[in-house]
Short mmCIF file of N, CA and C in Angstrom, two decimals:
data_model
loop_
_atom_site.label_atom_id
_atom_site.label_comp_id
_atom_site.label_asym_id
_atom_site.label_seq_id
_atom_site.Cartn_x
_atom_site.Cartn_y
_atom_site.Cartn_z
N UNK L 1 0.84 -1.18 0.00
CA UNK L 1 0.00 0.00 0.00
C UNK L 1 0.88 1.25 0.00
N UNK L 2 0.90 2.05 -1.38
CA UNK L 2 1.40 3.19 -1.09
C UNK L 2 1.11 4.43 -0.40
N UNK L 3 1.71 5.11 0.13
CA UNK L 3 1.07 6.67 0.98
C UNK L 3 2.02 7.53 0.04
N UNK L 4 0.88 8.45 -0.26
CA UNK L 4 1.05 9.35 -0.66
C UNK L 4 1.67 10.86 0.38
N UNK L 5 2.48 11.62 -0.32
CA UNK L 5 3.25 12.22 0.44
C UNK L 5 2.01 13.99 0.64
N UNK L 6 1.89 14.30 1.89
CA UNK L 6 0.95 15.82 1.66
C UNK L 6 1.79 16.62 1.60
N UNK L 7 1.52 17.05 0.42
CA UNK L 7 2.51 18.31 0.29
C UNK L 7 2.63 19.70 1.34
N UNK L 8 1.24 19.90 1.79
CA UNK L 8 1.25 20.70 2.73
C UNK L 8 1.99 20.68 3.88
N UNK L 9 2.20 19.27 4.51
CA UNK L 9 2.83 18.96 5.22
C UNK L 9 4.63 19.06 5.42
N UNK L 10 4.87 19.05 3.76
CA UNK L 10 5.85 19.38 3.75
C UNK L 10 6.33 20.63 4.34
N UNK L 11 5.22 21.67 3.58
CA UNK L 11 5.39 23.09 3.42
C UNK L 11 5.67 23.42 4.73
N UNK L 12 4.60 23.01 5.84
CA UNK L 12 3.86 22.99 7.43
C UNK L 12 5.58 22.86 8.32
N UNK L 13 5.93 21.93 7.53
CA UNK L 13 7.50 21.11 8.57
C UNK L 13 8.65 21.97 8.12
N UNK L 14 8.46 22.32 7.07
CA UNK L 14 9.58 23.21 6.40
C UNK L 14 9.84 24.65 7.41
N UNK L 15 8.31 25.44 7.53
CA UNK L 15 8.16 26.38 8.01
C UNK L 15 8.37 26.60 9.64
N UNK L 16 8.19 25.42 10.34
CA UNK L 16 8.02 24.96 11.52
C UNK L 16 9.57 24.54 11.79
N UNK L 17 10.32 24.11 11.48
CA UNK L 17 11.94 24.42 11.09
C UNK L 17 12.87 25.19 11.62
N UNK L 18 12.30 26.17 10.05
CA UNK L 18 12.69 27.64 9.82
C UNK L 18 12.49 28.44 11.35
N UNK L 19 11.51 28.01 11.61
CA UNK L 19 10.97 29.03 12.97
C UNK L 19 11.39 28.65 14.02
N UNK L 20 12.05 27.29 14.24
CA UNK L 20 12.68 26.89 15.76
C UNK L 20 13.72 27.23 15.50
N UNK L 21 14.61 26.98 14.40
CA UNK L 21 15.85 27.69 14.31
C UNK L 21 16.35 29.17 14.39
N UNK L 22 15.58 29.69 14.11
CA UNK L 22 15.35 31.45 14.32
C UNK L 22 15.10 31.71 15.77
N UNK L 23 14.56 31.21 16.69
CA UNK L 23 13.84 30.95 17.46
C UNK L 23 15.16 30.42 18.23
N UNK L 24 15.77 29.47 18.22
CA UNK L 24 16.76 29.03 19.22
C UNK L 24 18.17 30.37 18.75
N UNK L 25 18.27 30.54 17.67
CA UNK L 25 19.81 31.53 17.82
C UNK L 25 19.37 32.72 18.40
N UNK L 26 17.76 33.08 18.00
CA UNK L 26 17.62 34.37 19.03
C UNK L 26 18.09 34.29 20.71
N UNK L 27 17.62 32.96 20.91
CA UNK L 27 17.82 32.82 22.22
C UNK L 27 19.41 33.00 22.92
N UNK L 28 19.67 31.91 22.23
CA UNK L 28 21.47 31.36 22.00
C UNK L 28 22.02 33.13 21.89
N UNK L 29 21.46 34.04 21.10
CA UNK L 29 22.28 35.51 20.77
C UNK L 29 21.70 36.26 22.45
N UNK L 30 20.66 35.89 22.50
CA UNK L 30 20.08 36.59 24.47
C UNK L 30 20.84 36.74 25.24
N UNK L 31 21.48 34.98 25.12
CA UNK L 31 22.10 34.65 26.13
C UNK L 31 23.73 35.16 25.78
N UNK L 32 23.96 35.48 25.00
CA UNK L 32 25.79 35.92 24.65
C UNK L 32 25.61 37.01 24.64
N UNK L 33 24.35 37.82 25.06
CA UNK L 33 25.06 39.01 25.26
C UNK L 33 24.65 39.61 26.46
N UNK L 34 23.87 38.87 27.49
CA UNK L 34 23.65 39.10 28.75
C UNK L 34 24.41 38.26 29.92
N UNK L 35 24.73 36.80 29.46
CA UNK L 35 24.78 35.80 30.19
C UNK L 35 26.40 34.81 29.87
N UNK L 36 27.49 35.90 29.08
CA UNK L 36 28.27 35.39 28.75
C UNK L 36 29.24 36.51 28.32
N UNK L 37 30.48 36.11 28.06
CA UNK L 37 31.44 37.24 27.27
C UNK L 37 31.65 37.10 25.33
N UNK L 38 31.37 35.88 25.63
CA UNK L 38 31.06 35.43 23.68
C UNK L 38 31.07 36.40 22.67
N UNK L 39 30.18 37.75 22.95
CA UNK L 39 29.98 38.75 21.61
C UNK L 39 31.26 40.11 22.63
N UNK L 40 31.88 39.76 23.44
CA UNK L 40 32.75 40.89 23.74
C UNK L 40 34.07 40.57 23.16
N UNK L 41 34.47 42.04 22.63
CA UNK L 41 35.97 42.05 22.31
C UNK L 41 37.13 41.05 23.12
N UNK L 42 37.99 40.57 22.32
CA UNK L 42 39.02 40.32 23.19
C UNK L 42 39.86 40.97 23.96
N UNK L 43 40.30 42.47 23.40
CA UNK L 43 41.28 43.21 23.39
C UNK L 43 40.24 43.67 24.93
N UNK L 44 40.61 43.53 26.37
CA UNK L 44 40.32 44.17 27.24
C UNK L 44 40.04 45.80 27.52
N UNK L 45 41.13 46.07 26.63
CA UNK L 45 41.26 47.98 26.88
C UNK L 45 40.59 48.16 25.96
N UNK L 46 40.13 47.64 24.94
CA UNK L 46 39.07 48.40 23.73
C UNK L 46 37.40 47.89 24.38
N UNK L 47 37.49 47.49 25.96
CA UNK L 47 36.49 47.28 26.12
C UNK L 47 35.97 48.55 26.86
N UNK L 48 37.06 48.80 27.97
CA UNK L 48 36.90 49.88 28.75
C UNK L 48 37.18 51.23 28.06
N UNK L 49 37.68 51.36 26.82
CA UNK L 49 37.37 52.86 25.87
C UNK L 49 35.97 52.84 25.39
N UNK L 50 35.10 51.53 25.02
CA UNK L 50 34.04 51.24 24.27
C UNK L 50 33.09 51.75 25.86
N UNK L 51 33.60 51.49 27.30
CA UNK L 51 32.90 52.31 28.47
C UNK L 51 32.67 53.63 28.30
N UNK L 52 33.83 54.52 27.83
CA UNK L 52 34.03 55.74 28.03
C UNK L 52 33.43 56.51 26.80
N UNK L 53 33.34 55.77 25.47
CA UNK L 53 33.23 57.13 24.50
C UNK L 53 31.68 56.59 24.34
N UNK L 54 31.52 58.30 23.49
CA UNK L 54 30.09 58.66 23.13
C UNK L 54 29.49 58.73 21.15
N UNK L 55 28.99 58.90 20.96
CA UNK L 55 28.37 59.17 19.21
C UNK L 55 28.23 60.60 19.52
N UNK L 56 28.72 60.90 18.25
CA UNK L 56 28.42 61.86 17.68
C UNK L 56 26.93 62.85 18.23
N UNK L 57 26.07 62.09 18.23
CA UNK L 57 24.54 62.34 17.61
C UNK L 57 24.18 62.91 19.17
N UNK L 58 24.80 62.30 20.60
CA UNK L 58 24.08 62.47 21.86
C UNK L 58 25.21 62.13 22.69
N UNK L 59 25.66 62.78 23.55
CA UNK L 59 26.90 62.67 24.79
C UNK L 59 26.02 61.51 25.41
N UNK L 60 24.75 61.03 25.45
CA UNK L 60 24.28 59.54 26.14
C UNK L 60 24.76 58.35 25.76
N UNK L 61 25.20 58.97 24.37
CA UNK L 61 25.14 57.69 23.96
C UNK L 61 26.36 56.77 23.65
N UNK L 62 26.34 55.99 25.07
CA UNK L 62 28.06 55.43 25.14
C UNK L 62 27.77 53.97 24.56
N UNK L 63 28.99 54.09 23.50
CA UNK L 63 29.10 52.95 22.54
C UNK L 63 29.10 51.87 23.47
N UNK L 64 29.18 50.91 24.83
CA UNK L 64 29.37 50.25 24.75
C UNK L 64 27.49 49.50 25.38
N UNK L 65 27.22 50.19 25.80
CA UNK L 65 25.83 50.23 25.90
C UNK L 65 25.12 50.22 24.51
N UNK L 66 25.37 51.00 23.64
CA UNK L 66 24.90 50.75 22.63
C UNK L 66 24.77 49.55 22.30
N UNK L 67 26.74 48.89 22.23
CA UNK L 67 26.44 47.72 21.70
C UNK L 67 25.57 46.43 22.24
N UNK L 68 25.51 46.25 23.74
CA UNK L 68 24.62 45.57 24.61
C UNK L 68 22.85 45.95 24.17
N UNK L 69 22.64 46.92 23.82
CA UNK L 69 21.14 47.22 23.43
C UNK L 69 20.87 46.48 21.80
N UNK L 70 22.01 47.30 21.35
CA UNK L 70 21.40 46.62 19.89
C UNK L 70 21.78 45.28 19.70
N UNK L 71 22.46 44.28 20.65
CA UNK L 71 22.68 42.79 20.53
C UNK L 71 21.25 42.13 21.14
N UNK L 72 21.10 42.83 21.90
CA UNK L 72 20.02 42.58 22.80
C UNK L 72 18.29 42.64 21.90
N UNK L 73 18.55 43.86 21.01
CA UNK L 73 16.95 43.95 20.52
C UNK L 73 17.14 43.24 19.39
N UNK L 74 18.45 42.86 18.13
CA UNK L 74 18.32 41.97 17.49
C UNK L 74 18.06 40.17 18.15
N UNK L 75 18.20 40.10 19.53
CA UNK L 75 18.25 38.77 19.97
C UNK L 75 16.47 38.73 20.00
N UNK L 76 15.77 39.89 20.52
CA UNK L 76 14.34 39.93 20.92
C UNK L 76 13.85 39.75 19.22
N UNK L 77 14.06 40.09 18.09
CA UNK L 77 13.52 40.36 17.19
C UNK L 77 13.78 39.07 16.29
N UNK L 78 14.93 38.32 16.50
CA UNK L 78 15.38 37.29 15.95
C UNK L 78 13.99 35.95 16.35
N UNK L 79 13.76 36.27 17.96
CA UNK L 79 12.65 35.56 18.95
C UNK L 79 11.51 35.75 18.50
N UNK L 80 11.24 37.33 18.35
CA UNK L 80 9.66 37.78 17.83
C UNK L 80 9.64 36.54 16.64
N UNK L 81 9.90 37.33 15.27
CA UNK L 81 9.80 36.46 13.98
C UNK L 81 9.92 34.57 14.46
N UNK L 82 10.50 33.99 14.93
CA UNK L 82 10.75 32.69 15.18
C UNK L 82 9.37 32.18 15.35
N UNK L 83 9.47 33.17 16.67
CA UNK L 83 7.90 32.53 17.65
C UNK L 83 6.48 33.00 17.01
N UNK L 84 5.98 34.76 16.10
CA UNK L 84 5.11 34.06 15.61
C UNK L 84 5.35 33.42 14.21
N UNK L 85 6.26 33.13 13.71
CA UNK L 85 5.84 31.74 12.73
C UNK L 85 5.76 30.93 12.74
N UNK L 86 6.35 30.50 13.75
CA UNK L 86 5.85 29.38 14.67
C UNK L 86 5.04 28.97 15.08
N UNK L 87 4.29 29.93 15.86
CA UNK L 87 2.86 29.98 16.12
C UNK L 87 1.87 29.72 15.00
N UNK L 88 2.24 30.47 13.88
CA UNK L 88 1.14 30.69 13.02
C UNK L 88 1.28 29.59 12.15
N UNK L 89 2.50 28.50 11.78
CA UNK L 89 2.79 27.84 11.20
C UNK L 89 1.96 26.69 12.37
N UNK L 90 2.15 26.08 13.58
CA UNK L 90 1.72 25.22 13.93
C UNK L 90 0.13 25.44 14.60
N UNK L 91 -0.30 26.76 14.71
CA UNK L 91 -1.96 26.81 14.30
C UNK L 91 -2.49 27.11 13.94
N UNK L 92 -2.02 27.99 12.76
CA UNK L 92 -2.85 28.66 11.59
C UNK L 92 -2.34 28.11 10.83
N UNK L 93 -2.06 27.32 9.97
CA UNK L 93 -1.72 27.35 8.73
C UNK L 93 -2.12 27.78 7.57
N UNK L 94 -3.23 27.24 7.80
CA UNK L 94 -4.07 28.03 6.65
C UNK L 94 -4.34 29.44 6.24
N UNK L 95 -4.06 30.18 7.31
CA UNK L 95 -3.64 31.60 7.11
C UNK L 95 -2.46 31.78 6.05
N UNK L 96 -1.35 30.95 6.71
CA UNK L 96 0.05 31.24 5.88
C UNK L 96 -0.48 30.71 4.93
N UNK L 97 -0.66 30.00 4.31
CA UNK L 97 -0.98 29.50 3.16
C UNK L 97 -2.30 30.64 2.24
N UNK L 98 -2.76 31.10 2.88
CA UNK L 98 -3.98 31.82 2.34
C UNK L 98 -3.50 32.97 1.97
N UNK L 99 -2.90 33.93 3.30
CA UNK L 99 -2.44 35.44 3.21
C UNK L 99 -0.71 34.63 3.53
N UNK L 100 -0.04 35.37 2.43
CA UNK L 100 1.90 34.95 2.44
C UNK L 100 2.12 36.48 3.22
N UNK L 101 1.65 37.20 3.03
CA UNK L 101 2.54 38.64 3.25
C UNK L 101 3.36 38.47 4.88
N UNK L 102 3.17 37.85 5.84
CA UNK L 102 4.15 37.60 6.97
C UNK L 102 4.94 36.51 6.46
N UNK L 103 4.74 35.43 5.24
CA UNK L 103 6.08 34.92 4.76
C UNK L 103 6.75 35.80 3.98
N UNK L 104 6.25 36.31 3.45
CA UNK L 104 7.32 36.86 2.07
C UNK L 104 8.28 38.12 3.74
N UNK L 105 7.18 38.90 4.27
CA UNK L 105 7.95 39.83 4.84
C UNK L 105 9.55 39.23 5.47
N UNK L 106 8.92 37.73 6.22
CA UNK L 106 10.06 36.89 6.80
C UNK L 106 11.04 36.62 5.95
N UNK L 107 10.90 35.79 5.16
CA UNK L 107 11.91 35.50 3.86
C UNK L 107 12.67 36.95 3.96
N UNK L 108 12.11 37.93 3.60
CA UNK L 108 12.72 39.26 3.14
C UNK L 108 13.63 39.58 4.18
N UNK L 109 13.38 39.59 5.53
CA UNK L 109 14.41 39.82 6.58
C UNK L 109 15.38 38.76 6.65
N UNK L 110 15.07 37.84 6.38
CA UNK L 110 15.79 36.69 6.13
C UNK L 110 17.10 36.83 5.34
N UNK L 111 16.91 37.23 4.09
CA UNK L 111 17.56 37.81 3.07
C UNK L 111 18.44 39.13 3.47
N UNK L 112 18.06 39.67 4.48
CA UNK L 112 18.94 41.21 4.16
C UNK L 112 19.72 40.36 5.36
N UNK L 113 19.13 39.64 6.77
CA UNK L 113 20.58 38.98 7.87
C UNK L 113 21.18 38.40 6.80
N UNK L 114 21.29 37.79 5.88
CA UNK L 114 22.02 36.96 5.35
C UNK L 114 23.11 37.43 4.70
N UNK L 115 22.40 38.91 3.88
CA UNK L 115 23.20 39.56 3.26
C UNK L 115 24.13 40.70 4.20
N UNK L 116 23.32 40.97 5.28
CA UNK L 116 24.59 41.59 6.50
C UNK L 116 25.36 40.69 7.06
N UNK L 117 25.27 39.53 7.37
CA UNK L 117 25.78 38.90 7.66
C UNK L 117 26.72 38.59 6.97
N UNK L 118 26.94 38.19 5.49
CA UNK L 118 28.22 38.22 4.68
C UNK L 118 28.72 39.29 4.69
N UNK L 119 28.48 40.36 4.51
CA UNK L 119 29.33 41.79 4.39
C UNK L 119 29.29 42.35 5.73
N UNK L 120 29.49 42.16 6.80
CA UNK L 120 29.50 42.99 8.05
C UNK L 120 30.12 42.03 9.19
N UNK L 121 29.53 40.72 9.22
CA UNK L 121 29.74 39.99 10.29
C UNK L 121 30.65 38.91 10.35
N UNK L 122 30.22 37.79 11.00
CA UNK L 122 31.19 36.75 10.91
C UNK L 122 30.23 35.31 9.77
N UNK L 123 31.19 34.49 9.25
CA UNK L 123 30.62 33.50 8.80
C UNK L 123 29.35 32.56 9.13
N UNK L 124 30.13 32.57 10.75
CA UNK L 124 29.08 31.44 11.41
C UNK L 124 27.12 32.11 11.51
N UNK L 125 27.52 33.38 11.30
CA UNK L 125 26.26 34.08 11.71
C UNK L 125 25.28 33.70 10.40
N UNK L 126 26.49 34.23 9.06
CA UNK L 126 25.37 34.15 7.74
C UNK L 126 24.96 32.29 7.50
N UNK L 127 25.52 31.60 8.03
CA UNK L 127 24.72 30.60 7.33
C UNK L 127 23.96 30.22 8.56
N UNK L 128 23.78 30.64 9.99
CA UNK L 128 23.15 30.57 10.62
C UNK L 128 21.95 30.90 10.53
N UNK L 129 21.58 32.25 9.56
CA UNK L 129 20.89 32.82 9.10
C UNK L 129 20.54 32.21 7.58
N UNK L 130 21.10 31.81 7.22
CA UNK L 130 20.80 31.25 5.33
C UNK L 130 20.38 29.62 5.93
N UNK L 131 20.24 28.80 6.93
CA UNK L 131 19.56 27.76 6.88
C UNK L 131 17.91 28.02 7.09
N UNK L 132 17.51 28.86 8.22
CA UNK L 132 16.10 29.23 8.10
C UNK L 132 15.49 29.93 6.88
N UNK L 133 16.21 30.24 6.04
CA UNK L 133 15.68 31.17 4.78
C UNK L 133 15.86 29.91 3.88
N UNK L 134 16.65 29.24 3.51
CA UNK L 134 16.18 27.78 3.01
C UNK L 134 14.61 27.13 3.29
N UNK L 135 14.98 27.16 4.23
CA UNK L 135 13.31 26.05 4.98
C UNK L 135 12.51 27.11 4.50
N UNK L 136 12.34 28.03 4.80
CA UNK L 136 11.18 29.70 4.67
C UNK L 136 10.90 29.55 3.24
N UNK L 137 12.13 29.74 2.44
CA UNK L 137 11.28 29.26 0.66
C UNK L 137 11.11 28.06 0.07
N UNK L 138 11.58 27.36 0.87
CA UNK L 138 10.91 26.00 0.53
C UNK L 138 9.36 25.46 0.99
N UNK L 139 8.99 26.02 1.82
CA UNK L 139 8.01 25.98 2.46
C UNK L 139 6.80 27.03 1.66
N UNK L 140 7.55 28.01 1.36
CA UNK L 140 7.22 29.09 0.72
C UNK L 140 6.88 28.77 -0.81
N UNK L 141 7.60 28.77 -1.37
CA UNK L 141 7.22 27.64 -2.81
C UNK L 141 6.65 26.76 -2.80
N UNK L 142 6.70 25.64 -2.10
CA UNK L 142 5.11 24.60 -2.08
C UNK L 142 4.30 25.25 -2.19
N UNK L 143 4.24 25.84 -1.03
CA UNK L 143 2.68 26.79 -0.90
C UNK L 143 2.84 27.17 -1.74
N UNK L 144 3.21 27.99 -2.71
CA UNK L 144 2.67 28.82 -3.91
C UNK L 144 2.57 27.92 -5.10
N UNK L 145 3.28 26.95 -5.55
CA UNK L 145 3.25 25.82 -6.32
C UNK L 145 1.98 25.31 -6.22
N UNK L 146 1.44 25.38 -5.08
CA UNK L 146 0.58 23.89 -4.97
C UNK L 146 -0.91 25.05 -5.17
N UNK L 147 -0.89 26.49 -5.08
CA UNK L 147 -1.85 27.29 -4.89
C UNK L 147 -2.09 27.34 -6.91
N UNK L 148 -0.80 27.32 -7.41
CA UNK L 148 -1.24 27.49 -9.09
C UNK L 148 -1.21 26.09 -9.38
N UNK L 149 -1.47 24.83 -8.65
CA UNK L 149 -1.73 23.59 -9.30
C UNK L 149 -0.50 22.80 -9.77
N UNK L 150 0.67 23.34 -9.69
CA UNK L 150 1.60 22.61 -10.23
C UNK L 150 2.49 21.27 -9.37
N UNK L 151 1.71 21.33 -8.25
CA UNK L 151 1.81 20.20 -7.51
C UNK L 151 0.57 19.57 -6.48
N UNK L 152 0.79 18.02 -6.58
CA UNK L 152 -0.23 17.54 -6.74
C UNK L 152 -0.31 17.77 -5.07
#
């Protein structure tokens, strides 16, 4: 007896994936920059100048705080996106499948970490980032494949 494979299901597991993996490095990035030294310089004294100086824009605004905030709200935002597609992937589906515009938007952020990530960051980050954007259009293409009929 053969079983036939649901394609939706594919799409469903693909997306559901994509979203724990997004979903765990947000976390994994939480924790390295509250709960660890991992995202700090090595060089000790470029830590304690990164204490002392300010931007341009506001004498508040001391770079090294900066950098703790903005590690910190990309770790929350990495979490947001994870968790609801996650959500919406394991109880709406049919939404994602119906209305894409929170996939395509995802994919799309997907695409620019990937692409900061090669030009700005370190290696391990961009394909950390280019495995959930895999699953995201694969998941993403079924669904649209299977919406113009071209799969069964």
């Amino acid at each position: 007896m053969e079983k036939s494979i649901n394609i939706h299901q594919v799409a469903r597991t693909c997306l559901i994936l994509a979203s724990v993996i997004l979903l765990f490095f947000g976390i994994l990035h939480l924790h390295g920059t509250f709960f660890s030294t991992d995202l700090y310089p090595k060089d000790l004294d470029l830590i304690e100048k990164l204490k002392i100086s300010t931007i341009q824009m506001d004498e508040s605004g001391i770079i090294w705080k900066l950098w703790i905030g903005f590690n910190a709200m990309f770790s929350v935002g990495l979490i947001f996106i994870g968790s609801v597609n996650l959500y919406l992937s394991t109880k709406h589906f049919e939404f994602i499948r119906a209305k894409s515009a929170i996939l395509t938007l995802t994919i799309c952020s997907n695409i620019f970490f990937v692409w900061t990530g090669n030009r700005y960051m370190i290696s391990d980050f961009s394909i950390s980032m280019a495995i959930p954007l895999i699953f995201f259009a694969i998941g993403y293409a079924i669904i649209r494949l299977k919406r113009l009929n071209y799969l069964k």
